[in-house]
XYZ file of C-alpha atoms in Angstrom:
709
model
C -9.460 -39.190 -19.357
C -11.188 -41.628 -21.742
C -12.686 -44.972 -20.709
C -12.260 -47.567 -23.472
C -14.712 -50.055 -24.927
C -13.891 -53.278 -23.083
C -14.763 -55.479 -26.048
C -12.541 -53.582 -28.491
C -9.240 -55.078 -27.383
C -7.795 -51.687 -26.393
C -7.480 -52.804 -22.764
C -4.882 -55.376 -21.731
C -7.087 -58.404 -21.026
C -4.097 -60.443 -19.857
C -4.083 -58.171 -16.850
C -7.761 -58.913 -16.224
C -7.243 -62.660 -16.521
C -4.372 -62.476 -14.066
C -6.583 -60.561 -11.665
C -9.826 -62.493 -11.856
C -8.806 -65.901 -13.232
C -10.151 -67.721 -16.232
C -13.883 -68.208 -16.615
C -14.892 -71.565 -18.067
C -16.828 -71.601 -21.307
C -19.893 -73.756 -21.849
C -21.697 -75.818 -19.210
C -20.541 -75.593 -15.604
C -21.127 -78.725 -13.536
C -23.532 -80.018 -16.165
C -25.618 -76.841 -16.031
C -25.526 -74.141 -18.691
C -25.478 -70.727 -17.040
C -26.391 -67.791 -19.249
C -24.248 -64.688 -18.950
C -25.964 -61.530 -20.161
C -24.309 -59.768 -23.065
C -22.811 -56.379 -22.335
C -25.590 -53.918 -23.226
C -24.947 -51.317 -25.893
C -25.748 -48.594 -23.382
C -22.881 -49.872 -21.225
C -20.453 -49.750 -24.140
C -21.606 -46.261 -25.022
C -21.120 -45.014 -21.465
C -17.736 -46.723 -21.250
C -16.386 -44.747 -24.204
C -17.555 -41.389 -22.887
C -15.092 -39.061 -21.221
C -15.102 -39.559 -17.443
C -16.378 -36.296 -15.896
C -14.799 -34.475 -12.981
C -16.608 -32.604 -10.239
C -15.991 -28.873 -9.956
C -15.684 -27.266 -6.527
C -17.646 -24.181 -5.481
C -15.577 -21.459 -3.819
C -16.560 -18.810 -1.294
C -13.967 -16.453 -2.756
C -11.769 -16.156 -5.820
C -9.157 -14.124 -3.943
C -5.951 -16.202 -3.751
C -5.142 -17.839 -0.421
C -1.418 -17.888 0.330
C -0.043 -19.586 3.447
C 3.753 -19.404 3.566
C 5.748 -22.637 3.650
C 7.585 -23.142 6.939
C 11.264 -24.220 7.036
C 12.091 -27.932 7.123
C 15.137 -29.813 8.400
C 17.716 -31.018 5.892
C 16.526 -34.628 6.305
C 12.862 -33.766 5.795
C 13.628 -31.432 2.922
C 15.461 -34.228 1.121
C 12.579 -36.635 1.742
C 10.077 -34.026 0.511
C 11.965 -33.470 -2.738
C 12.161 -37.225 -3.396
C 8.430 -37.648 -2.800
C 7.586 -34.681 -5.032
C 9.814 -36.042 -7.810
C 8.022 -39.383 -7.496
C 4.586 -37.740 -7.797
C 5.818 -35.615 -10.679
C 6.964 -38.734 -12.536
C 3.565 -40.380 -11.973
C 1.767 -37.343 -13.341
C 0.059 -36.534 -10.042
C 1.641 -33.059 -9.864
C 2.857 -30.431 -12.327
C 5.015 -27.340 -11.952
C 2.967 -24.196 -11.465
C 2.981 -20.414 -11.121
C -0.277 -20.400 -9.141
C -1.087 -17.468 -6.833
C -2.324 -19.963 -4.234
C -0.082 -21.745 -1.739
C -0.448 -24.077 1.253
C 2.389 -25.597 3.306
C 3.505 -29.225 2.999
C 5.427 -31.454 5.401
C 6.561 -35.060 5.711
C 6.225 -37.677 8.459
C 7.480 -41.223 8.788
C 4.911 -43.968 8.367
C 4.379 -46.079 11.464
C 6.374 -49.342 11.495
C 7.569 -48.845 7.900
C 10.290 -46.228 8.086
C 9.048 -44.642 4.843
C 8.205 -40.985 4.492
C 4.711 -39.709 3.750
C 3.888 -36.334 2.183
C 1.066 -34.341 3.774
C -0.516 -31.100 2.590
C -1.937 -28.644 5.150
C -5.158 -27.573 3.420
C -6.951 -26.059 6.406
C -7.029 -22.523 4.994
C -8.058 -23.818 1.568
C -10.899 -25.820 3.145
C -12.172 -22.631 4.772
C -12.937 -21.106 1.365
C -14.469 -24.239 -0.214
C -18.225 -24.723 0.019
C -19.297 -28.018 1.580
C -20.688 -30.637 -0.777
C -22.251 -32.741 1.927
C -22.095 -36.498 2.165
C -23.444 -38.452 -0.791
C -23.261 -41.739 1.114
C -24.062 -41.041 4.784
C -23.446 -44.627 5.902
C -21.750 -47.821 4.857
C -23.666 -50.538 2.970
C -25.053 -53.282 5.185
C -23.632 -56.712 4.245
C -26.611 -58.370 5.973
C -28.541 -57.595 2.794
C -26.278 -59.907 0.757
C -28.323 -63.096 0.227
C -27.082 -66.224 1.959
C -24.808 -68.543 -0.061
C -24.238 -66.007 -2.829
C -20.515 -65.740 -3.566
C -18.560 -62.525 -3.279
C -15.490 -60.807 -4.604
C -14.061 -57.699 -2.960
C -11.752 -55.193 -4.637
C -9.575 -52.824 -2.609
C -8.570 -49.888 -4.824
C -5.025 -48.719 -4.107
C -4.535 -44.958 -3.552
C -8.071 -44.248 -4.695
C -7.863 -40.442 -4.370
C -4.711 -40.306 -6.531
C -6.670 -41.719 -9.483
C -9.500 -39.168 -9.386
C -8.668 -35.939 -11.234
C -9.314 -32.480 -9.897
C -11.241 -30.190 -12.202
C -8.694 -28.247 -14.319
C -10.075 -24.940 -12.985
C -9.559 -26.091 -9.381
C -6.173 -27.816 -9.603
C -3.958 -24.655 -9.455
C -5.495 -23.749 -6.091
C -3.913 -26.831 -4.530
C -0.388 -25.507 -4.969
C 2.628 -25.836 -2.686
C 6.298 -24.834 -2.572
C 9.473 -26.831 -1.947
C 11.916 -24.517 -0.129
C 15.687 -24.467 -0.469
C 18.307 -24.137 2.258
C 19.693 -20.643 2.724
C 17.622 -19.416 -0.245
C 20.362 -20.838 -2.479
C 17.981 -21.064 -5.430
C 14.412 -20.116 -6.289
C 12.000 -22.519 -4.697
C 10.118 -24.849 -6.965
C 6.346 -24.726 -6.998
C 3.837 -27.424 -7.925
C 0.110 -28.086 -7.845
C -1.826 -31.325 -7.612
C -3.813 -32.737 -10.525
C -5.655 -35.339 -8.435
C -7.671 -35.390 -5.216
C -5.887 -34.747 -1.953
C -6.660 -36.626 1.221
C -6.810 -33.457 3.329
C -9.377 -31.674 1.154
C -12.763 -31.718 2.873
C -14.777 -32.607 -0.223
C -12.480 -35.412 -1.397
C -14.668 -38.192 0.129
C -17.799 -36.832 -1.585
C -16.037 -36.468 -4.936
C -14.619 -39.988 -4.572
C -18.084 -41.407 -3.915
C -19.573 -39.524 -6.858
C -16.747 -40.397 -9.277
C -16.671 -44.130 -8.550
C -20.460 -44.246 -8.661
C -20.397 -42.746 -12.168
C -18.051 -45.568 -13.243
C -20.012 -48.373 -11.580
C -23.544 -47.307 -12.568
C -23.300 -48.763 -16.114
C -21.731 -51.919 -14.656
C -24.725 -52.371 -12.326
C -27.062 -52.002 -15.282
C -25.114 -54.656 -17.200
C -24.922 -57.413 -14.577
C -28.624 -58.024 -13.942
C -29.359 -59.486 -10.515
C -25.757 -59.293 -9.317
C -25.169 -56.828 -6.467
C -22.359 -54.256 -6.463
C -21.659 -52.401 -3.209
C -19.293 -49.449 -3.250
C -17.985 -47.594 -0.204
C -14.991 -45.290 -0.603
C -12.132 -47.443 -1.978
C -13.826 -50.835 -1.460
C -16.005 -52.440 -4.143
C -17.938 -55.649 -3.406
C -19.473 -57.810 -6.145
C -22.045 -60.449 -5.146
C -23.901 -62.881 -7.423
C -26.036 -66.035 -7.105
C -23.548 -68.172 -9.084
C -19.850 -68.179 -9.906
C -20.333 -67.502 -13.600
C -22.360 -64.345 -13.051
C -19.925 -63.307 -10.319
C -16.971 -63.607 -12.710
C -18.868 -61.658 -15.344
C -19.689 -58.856 -12.906
C -16.142 -58.822 -11.553
C -14.711 -58.628 -15.090
C -16.848 -55.626 -15.967
C -16.047 -53.907 -12.681
C -12.298 -54.367 -13.096
C -12.460 -53.312 -16.749
C -14.251 -50.111 -15.792
C -11.837 -49.241 -12.971
C -8.640 -50.052 -14.884
C -9.807 -48.177 -17.967
C -10.405 -45.135 -15.753
C -6.809 -45.311 -14.537
C -7.236 -47.007 -11.159
C -4.420 -49.233 -9.981
C -5.543 -52.699 -8.833
C -3.401 -55.396 -7.264
C -4.129 -59.101 -7.492
C -3.500 -59.680 -3.799
C -6.065 -56.978 -3.005
C -8.911 -58.909 -4.663
C -10.641 -61.365 -2.321
C -12.457 -64.299 -3.880
C -12.680 -66.893 -1.115
C -14.562 -66.846 2.208
C -14.345 -65.459 4.763
C -14.272 -62.073 3.067
C -12.945 -59.093 5.031
C -14.999 -55.972 4.415
C -15.062 -52.666 6.300
C -14.040 -54.191 9.627
C -16.354 -57.191 9.218
C -15.742 -60.801 8.285
C -18.408 -62.121 5.916
C -19.078 -65.832 5.679
C -21.469 -67.746 3.439
C -24.334 -67.204 5.894
C -23.069 -65.156 8.834
C -21.235 -61.928 9.601
C -18.848 -61.417 12.512
C -16.511 -58.647 13.532
C -12.887 -58.789 12.570
C -10.623 -58.909 15.585
C -11.171 -55.586 17.331
C -8.672 -54.564 19.985
C -10.596 -53.186 22.957
C -8.459 -50.565 24.637
C -8.797 -50.915 28.380
C -5.879 -48.676 29.330
C -8.127 -45.670 29.861
C -6.470 -42.513 31.175
C -8.239 -39.498 29.663
C -11.618 -38.322 28.388
C -10.276 -38.630 24.835
C -9.532 -42.334 25.456
C -13.098 -42.937 26.666
C -14.568 -41.063 23.689
C -12.610 -43.173 21.202
C -13.584 -46.392 22.984
C -17.294 -45.504 23.139
C -17.230 -44.396 19.508
C -15.833 -47.771 18.415
C -18.326 -49.709 20.535
C -21.231 -47.616 19.248
C -20.221 -48.573 15.702
C -20.308 -52.341 16.395
C -23.566 -52.337 18.395
C -25.890 -53.161 15.458
C -24.054 -56.477 14.923
C -23.356 -57.413 18.548
C -26.579 -56.325 20.242
C -24.769 -54.344 22.950
C -27.597 -52.609 24.803
C -27.490 -49.147 26.333
C -27.716 -50.845 29.710
C -24.620 -52.909 28.858
C -22.620 -49.816 27.909
C -24.066 -47.376 30.452
C -21.065 -47.614 32.847
C -18.768 -46.662 29.962
C -21.044 -43.875 28.714
C -21.096 -42.416 32.236
C -17.322 -41.892 32.042
C -17.949 -39.303 29.308
C -19.670 -36.971 31.780
C -17.880 -34.143 33.575
C -14.588 -32.434 32.768
C -14.666 -30.856 29.320
C -10.894 -30.983 28.712
C -9.879 -33.865 26.437
C -6.973 -34.561 28.762
C -9.124 -34.644 31.915
C -8.301 -37.855 33.817
C -10.490 -40.950 33.660
C -10.166 -44.400 35.207
C -12.277 -47.490 34.658
C -14.721 -48.188 37.471
C -15.554 -51.760 38.455
C -18.837 -51.442 36.565
C -17.030 -50.144 33.469
C -14.518 -52.991 33.647
C -17.386 -55.490 33.842
C -18.986 -53.792 30.819
C -15.757 -54.202 28.826
C -15.616 -57.886 29.728
C -19.169 -58.317 28.439
C -18.195 -56.519 25.224
C -15.309 -58.922 24.669
C -17.587 -61.892 25.348
C -20.157 -60.622 22.817
C -17.446 -60.097 20.221
C -16.399 -63.716 20.606
C -19.859 -65.289 20.619
C -22.354 -63.133 18.711
C -22.957 -62.793 15.007
C -25.384 -61.340 12.486
C -26.831 -63.139 9.481
C -26.973 -62.575 5.783
C -30.598 -62.402 4.689
C -32.730 -64.948 2.859
C -34.524 -63.603 -0.176
C -37.656 -65.690 0.345
C -38.257 -64.647 3.968
C -40.057 -61.481 5.137
C -38.533 -59.116 7.677
C -39.881 -58.777 11.208
C -39.227 -56.484 14.170
C -39.486 -57.113 17.900
C -39.221 -54.882 20.998
C -36.809 -56.235 23.626
C -35.176 -55.207 26.902
C -36.566 -53.418 29.915
C -37.418 -49.824 30.782
C -35.584 -47.491 30.413
C -33.178 -49.409 28.140
C -35.538 -50.774 25.515
C -34.074 -51.924 22.213
C -35.226 -53.905 19.215
C -34.178 -56.451 16.626
C -34.752 -56.699 12.888
C -34.888 -60.395 12.066
C -36.135 -63.129 9.771
C -37.756 -66.353 10.957
C -37.156 -69.573 9.077
C -39.553 -72.459 9.499
C -37.425 -75.445 10.462
C -38.840 -78.950 10.538
C -37.369 -80.421 13.698
C -37.499 -84.155 14.224
C -37.197 -85.805 17.600
C -33.869 -87.327 16.622
C -32.422 -84.074 15.323
C -31.549 -82.151 18.461
C -28.946 -79.994 16.729
C -31.092 -78.595 13.923
C -30.259 -75.137 12.588
C -31.420 -72.008 14.347
C -34.641 -70.579 12.820
C -33.708 -67.054 13.992
C -31.750 -64.931 11.517
C -30.561 -61.775 13.285
C -30.257 -59.001 10.731
C -29.610 -55.928 12.864
C -30.184 -54.539 16.368
C -31.885 -51.167 16.852
C -31.199 -48.890 19.835
C -32.593 -45.709 21.299
C -30.409 -42.661 21.784
C -28.547 -42.600 25.087
C -29.659 -38.992 25.515
C -33.376 -38.234 25.815
C -34.585 -34.736 24.977
C -37.533 -34.873 27.411
C -37.338 -34.974 31.198
C -40.105 -37.557 31.334
C -40.712 -40.176 28.671
C -43.553 -42.678 28.769
C -42.883 -46.332 27.798
C -45.304 -45.931 24.887
C -43.067 -43.155 23.546
C -39.966 -45.372 23.832
C -41.745 -48.174 21.981
C -42.963 -45.715 19.334
C -39.456 -44.319 18.810
C -38.021 -47.818 18.346
C -40.729 -48.692 15.825
C -40.133 -45.446 13.952
C -36.358 -46.027 13.802
C -36.773 -49.654 12.734
C -39.289 -48.824 9.981
C -36.960 -46.124 8.674
C -34.012 -48.521 8.773
C -35.733 -51.365 6.908
C -36.796 -48.937 4.172
C -33.173 -47.796 3.888
C -31.946 -51.388 3.639
C -34.456 -53.048 1.320
C -37.115 -50.467 0.469
C -39.960 -52.413 2.091
C -41.789 -52.681 5.397
C -42.075 -55.323 8.093
C -44.433 -58.251 7.775
C -44.999 -58.095 11.532
C -44.019 -56.002 14.544
C -43.943 -57.813 17.890
C -44.821 -55.630 20.890
C -44.814 -57.208 24.377
C -48.160 -56.286 25.952
C -49.301 -57.203 29.438
C -52.399 -59.407 29.636
C -53.966 -59.669 33.083
C -57.164 -61.540 32.361
C -58.311 -63.391 29.274
C -57.066 -62.710 25.773
C -56.230 -59.387 24.198
C -58.681 -58.454 21.474
C -58.147 -56.487 18.297
C -60.368 -53.759 19.719
C -58.176 -53.491 22.834
C -55.054 -53.138 20.709
C -56.686 -50.543 18.476
C -57.786 -48.648 21.587
C -54.186 -48.583 22.859
C -52.956 -47.101 19.586
C -55.919 -44.719 19.277
C -55.249 -43.290 22.742
C -51.522 -42.711 22.156
C -50.347 -40.081 19.677
C -46.727 -41.321 19.602
C -47.798 -44.832 18.568
C -50.151 -43.392 15.949
C -47.297 -41.514 14.271
C -44.920 -44.488 14.537
C -47.428 -46.845 12.886
C -48.727 -44.385 10.297
C -49.419 -46.177 6.968
C -48.241 -49.501 8.415
C -50.077 -52.377 6.711
C -48.440 -55.368 8.388
C -49.403 -57.278 11.513
C -48.973 -56.190 15.119
C -48.383 -59.232 17.274
C -48.124 -59.732 21.024
C -46.922 -63.317 20.618
C -43.206 -64.065 20.699
C -41.513 -66.471 18.306
C -40.400 -69.511 20.326
C -36.749 -68.708 20.946
C -34.580 -68.623 24.056
C -33.101 -65.243 23.140
C -36.513 -63.573 23.134
C -37.495 -65.137 26.450
C -34.284 -63.868 28.033
C -34.308 -60.406 26.469
C -37.922 -59.363 27.062
C -38.236 -57.960 30.580
C -40.926 -55.392 29.848
C -44.583 -55.462 28.896
C -46.694 -52.536 27.780
C -49.827 -52.171 29.889
C -53.190 -51.673 28.223
C -54.654 -50.148 31.375
C -54.019 -46.623 32.601
C -54.999 -44.874 35.809
C -55.177 -41.594 33.885
C -58.778 -41.086 32.811
C -59.487 -39.328 29.532
C -62.817 -38.050 30.896
C -63.807 -36.259 34.131
C -64.675 -38.595 37.005
C -67.701 -38.477 39.283
C -65.415 -37.916 42.250
C -63.782 -35.306 44.469
C -62.259 -32.283 42.670
C -58.973 -30.824 43.930
C -57.520 -27.422 42.986
C -53.804 -26.572 43.222
C -51.855 -23.342 42.879
C -48.605 -21.667 43.927
C -47.142 -18.178 44.191
C -43.660 -16.932 43.331
C -44.060 -14.070 45.817
C -45.327 -15.959 48.866
C -43.716 -19.356 47.978
C -47.012 -20.969 48.993
C -47.915 -24.402 47.623
C -51.690 -24.731 47.864
C -54.294 -27.505 47.749
C -57.974 -26.712 48.227
C -61.122 -28.803 47.869
C -64.775 -28.746 48.855
C -65.709 -31.486 51.285
C -68.705 -33.336 49.769
C -70.135 -34.080 53.225
C -69.811 -30.715 54.979
C -69.779 -28.584 51.795
C -66.956 -26.626 53.424
C -63.774 -25.642 51.594
C -60.623 -27.245 52.996
C -57.049 -26.160 52.399
C -53.506 -27.511 52.636
C -50.735 -24.884 52.432
C -46.960 -25.484 52.557
C -44.154 -23.032 51.785
C -41.789 -24.217 49.035
C -38.705 -22.107 48.251
C -38.694 -22.861 44.524
C -40.246 -21.599 41.291
C -44.077 -21.462 41.068
C -44.106 -24.543 38.826
C -42.057 -26.579 41.310
C -44.168 -25.300 44.213
C -47.392 -26.299 42.439
C -45.838 -29.658 41.543
C -45.200 -30.140 45.271
C -48.910 -29.507 45.892
C -49.831 -32.122 43.286
C -47.510 -34.685 44.898
C -49.176 -34.054 48.282
C -52.593 -34.520 46.667
C -51.623 -37.951 45.335
C -50.134 -38.891 48.707
C -53.331 -37.907 50.562
C -55.940 -39.214 48.100
C -55.787 -42.890 47.141
C -59.437 -42.689 45.976
C -60.467 -41.413 42.507
C -60.304 -37.621 42.104
C -60.172 -34.802 39.549
C -57.155 -32.477 39.570
C -57.605 -28.884 38.322
C -54.557 -26.654 37.754
C -53.907 -23.399 35.918
C -50.316 -24.492 35.119
C -49.981 -26.119 31.696
C -46.541 -27.389 32.752
C -47.928 -29.213 35.793
C -50.878 -30.620 33.828
C -48.495 -31.979 31.192
C -46.167 -33.533 33.758
C -49.017 -35.269 35.599
C -50.538 -36.568 32.354
C -47.267 -38.201 31.293
C -46.029 -39.508 34.643
C -47.451 -43.048 34.602
C -44.538 -45.546 34.269
C -42.437 -42.683 32.873
C -38.653 -42.766 32.502
C -36.860 -39.782 34.031
C -33.837 -38.080 32.540
C -31.277 -36.400 34.744
C -32.365 -33.004 36.102
C -29.862 -30.551 37.581
C -32.462 -29.182 40.040
C -32.433 -31.815 42.802
C -35.712 -30.596 44.350
C -37.472 -30.898 41.002
C -35.953 -34.330 40.339
C -37.098 -35.621 43.744
C -40.641 -34.355 43.160
C -40.775 -35.889 39.684
C -39.499 -39.204 41.048
C -42.163 -39.194 43.781
C -44.902 -38.316 41.315
C -43.893 -41.062 38.863
C -43.774 -43.615 41.675
C -47.133 -42.560 43.163
C -48.986 -42.606 39.849
C -47.292 -45.777 38.543
C -48.355 -47.721 41.652
C -51.790 -46.149 41.915
C -54.880 -48.369 41.665
C -57.683 -45.795 41.358
C -58.142 -43.493 38.374
C -57.642 -39.737 38.316
C -58.399 -36.986 35.809
C -56.273 -33.869 35.228
C -57.631 -30.619 33.796
C -55.785 -27.447 32.795
C -57.731 -24.165 32.894
C -56.846 -20.565 32.159
C -55.968 -18.500 35.194
C -57.414 -15.115 36.164
C -60.843 -15.540 34.595
C -64.117 -14.133 35.919
C -66.255 -16.985 34.631
C -69.077 -18.212 36.862
C -69.394 -21.727 38.233
C -67.734 -24.231 40.547
C -64.464 -24.680 38.600
C -63.747 -20.945 38.357
C -64.640 -20.514 42.041
C -62.276 -23.289 43.110
C -59.472 -21.845 41.010
C -60.059 -18.356 42.453
C -59.935 -19.756 45.985
C -56.654 -21.538 45.254
C -55.259 -18.302 43.771
C -56.374 -16.303 46.805
C -54.803 -18.798 49.220
C -51.502 -18.531 47.366
C -51.169 -14.710 47.537
C -49.094 -13.038 50.289
C -50.755 -12.391 53.677
C -50.710 -8.606 53.259
C -52.982 -8.960 50.222
C -55.637 -11.047 52.017
C -59.285 -10.033 51.290
C -60.777 -7.201 53.329
C -63.899 -7.834 55.441
C -66.137 -5.258 53.691
C -67.725 -6.056 50.339
C -66.314 -2.999 48.562
C -62.806 -3.830 49.790
C -63.170 -7.446 48.711
C -64.221 -6.319 45.248
C -61.227 -3.974 45.086
C -58.782 -6.763 46.049
C -60.493 -9.159 43.628
C -59.977 -6.644 40.817
C -56.292 -6.265 41.778
C -55.761 -10.026 41.782
C -57.871 -11.135 38.835
C -57.935 -8.027 36.592
C -61.721 -8.140 36.335
C -63.672 -5.756 34.159
C -66.726 -3.955 35.587
C -69.284 -6.765 35.034
C -67.213 -9.136 37.211
C -67.583 -7.303 40.570
C -71.255 -6.612 39.756
C -72.008 -10.338 39.502
C -69.667 -11.545 42.253
C -70.185 -8.889 44.941
C -73.601 -7.535 43.897
C -72.307 -3.982 43.432
C -73.951 -1.351 41.291
C -72.464 -0.653 37.876
C -71.306 2.772 39.095
C -69.436 1.204 42.064
C -67.815 -1.415 39.830
C -66.733 1.218 37.290
C -65.289 3.308 40.108
C -63.140 0.360 41.234
C -61.946 -0.267 37.689
C -61.080 3.408 37.168
C -59.386 3.822 40.581
C -57.288 0.623 40.394
C -55.542 0.230 37.012
C -55.490 -3.356 35.836
C -54.310 -5.234 32.803
C -57.297 -6.645 31.003
C -57.463 -10.370 30.389
C -55.806 -10.986 27.026
C -58.033 -12.098 24.207
C -57.223 -15.377 22.432
C -55.841 -13.375 19.501
C -53.012 -12.078 21.706
C -51.546 -15.615 21.832
C -50.073 -14.948 25.282
C -48.782 -17.918 27.260
C -50.962 -19.196 30.092
C -49.393 -19.016 33.538
C -47.032 -21.921 34.116
C -45.672 -22.156 30.593
C -42.383 -20.424 31.380
C -39.250 -22.553 31.416
C -37.938 -23.689 34.754
């Protein structure tokens, strides 16, 4: 296929004039608007042969799926449709060794037949291309008051040729009744809708046609998504010029365009949206409330998830509907709307009627703000326009330009997530999104931070970021401002129900306070707390049996420690899991946990730490060490208290050393120091009682407590 030079007269320009209208020559409205000449590079590209994309195959062995019989009525309809495609040049007769079945269905509400090709087996032997355009263009990036024109390409796939080497593999047969004659066989010359790589090839092919047009139209914007092409320009003259070149390129490549499919006047309908001069709203979306099955709920939630960025529907708003997706894996499993879900649908319909997004302003920077409340935080990408408001002008325009809403995933991968991590994830998503949209960063990011006394200082803010790894990653290389002040707008005052606290009861350094040791045993199910009373210098203990895993049992001990000790204290544990949970519990958001005992303990711990006034410090140490000192002694005592009764220490020194070696796998120097034995006695214990030596760091073995629950 050859694309012609548009200035050569080889293309029917009467068709173009009928499609796009006449463009006035000379001054427009008293102003001379310069239209750029078509660059030579554009003309050169336009006369080149339009390339086709070749598919990669997993096998060259022919795939043959036999055609199934069809009724007389459907067979007649099939033959008529094939003859029509043959006349249009979309198919040719073939002797291909490949075959896939075809069938016909009636189009809804039209009574016409549609030909479909079952390409499932063919798709299995085609290598995936992957998506070239993973999302639709965002019309919010079209500058306000720029005019648009939108082209809807008819039967886009039918105009894009298959590579000649690939075409014979898309063959089919038209059967005859009673085998009265040899069946006729055909293959397609153009893309088929059922072929898995057709969307990618369509994106690539149209992009190759529109790239020289983009280069020729200067500051005009051309958006392409599947079979829709949008042209946007700052003035009508440049818009007409860009539209002319776009239509020329498409028609010369063989695409069929219809005048009624070209939109020139607002509001413009585009990909389910209605674009005005300054705002963007949804086209009328029918919300299906006749929910009967899981499949119905999935389709509804999928549609609502798509419109969220324009409507600002929060996870909290949609939570009752999302909850209907849980349970019952069969698509036909029954579902009914709860009262909460019905209320959520009513809110959705209200938002669809009242909310809108804005087209951007080129001279305004982009900003981002954190909104909502824990656990359903969300954010907004926006622009802020300075509006001079006089006392008389009560109805002045809104300074807030909502560009897009940003939401967290409904599913959290961690059981416990701190608010700082939620804020960091929103910032990360928003910074990624703004780079995707306009290739720049935010001028400012607004984070609601709690101020108890006085004013927050730059040093305090830097300390918050320095102490939190998630925020450090989210703000890496960020050069804009971080602000705690909200722009004066009612929406922000209503939406912000959360403030990040600068203070934490978790100390980063050991405290001059009581030290508590915890441990647990899988064998004895004991959950142990032990501490040395600073007054009496006696060791105290608190032991409870917990019929759960060692991690859960030790977590129960930690919860008891926080219940008993409102004063500052240090917590020492040999479970890395428990240490991690305690460190991240302050104001944390819990995900659902199937183990009810674990969930209850986590809930208690989060509540105790979040409402705690005095600081605490948590320390993780390696278990089963023979190091000297107070910390190792406390850990050994907690370990000893957790072992079964039958393994309790013997009264004589030699017996105690023997039990200690069994429990802690000590080498000979350990009993010598701890029990004042001779080297010969210690070696005798080691030789008589086999023990696994403490692994060296090079072994990279997991510390106790790292196993999964």
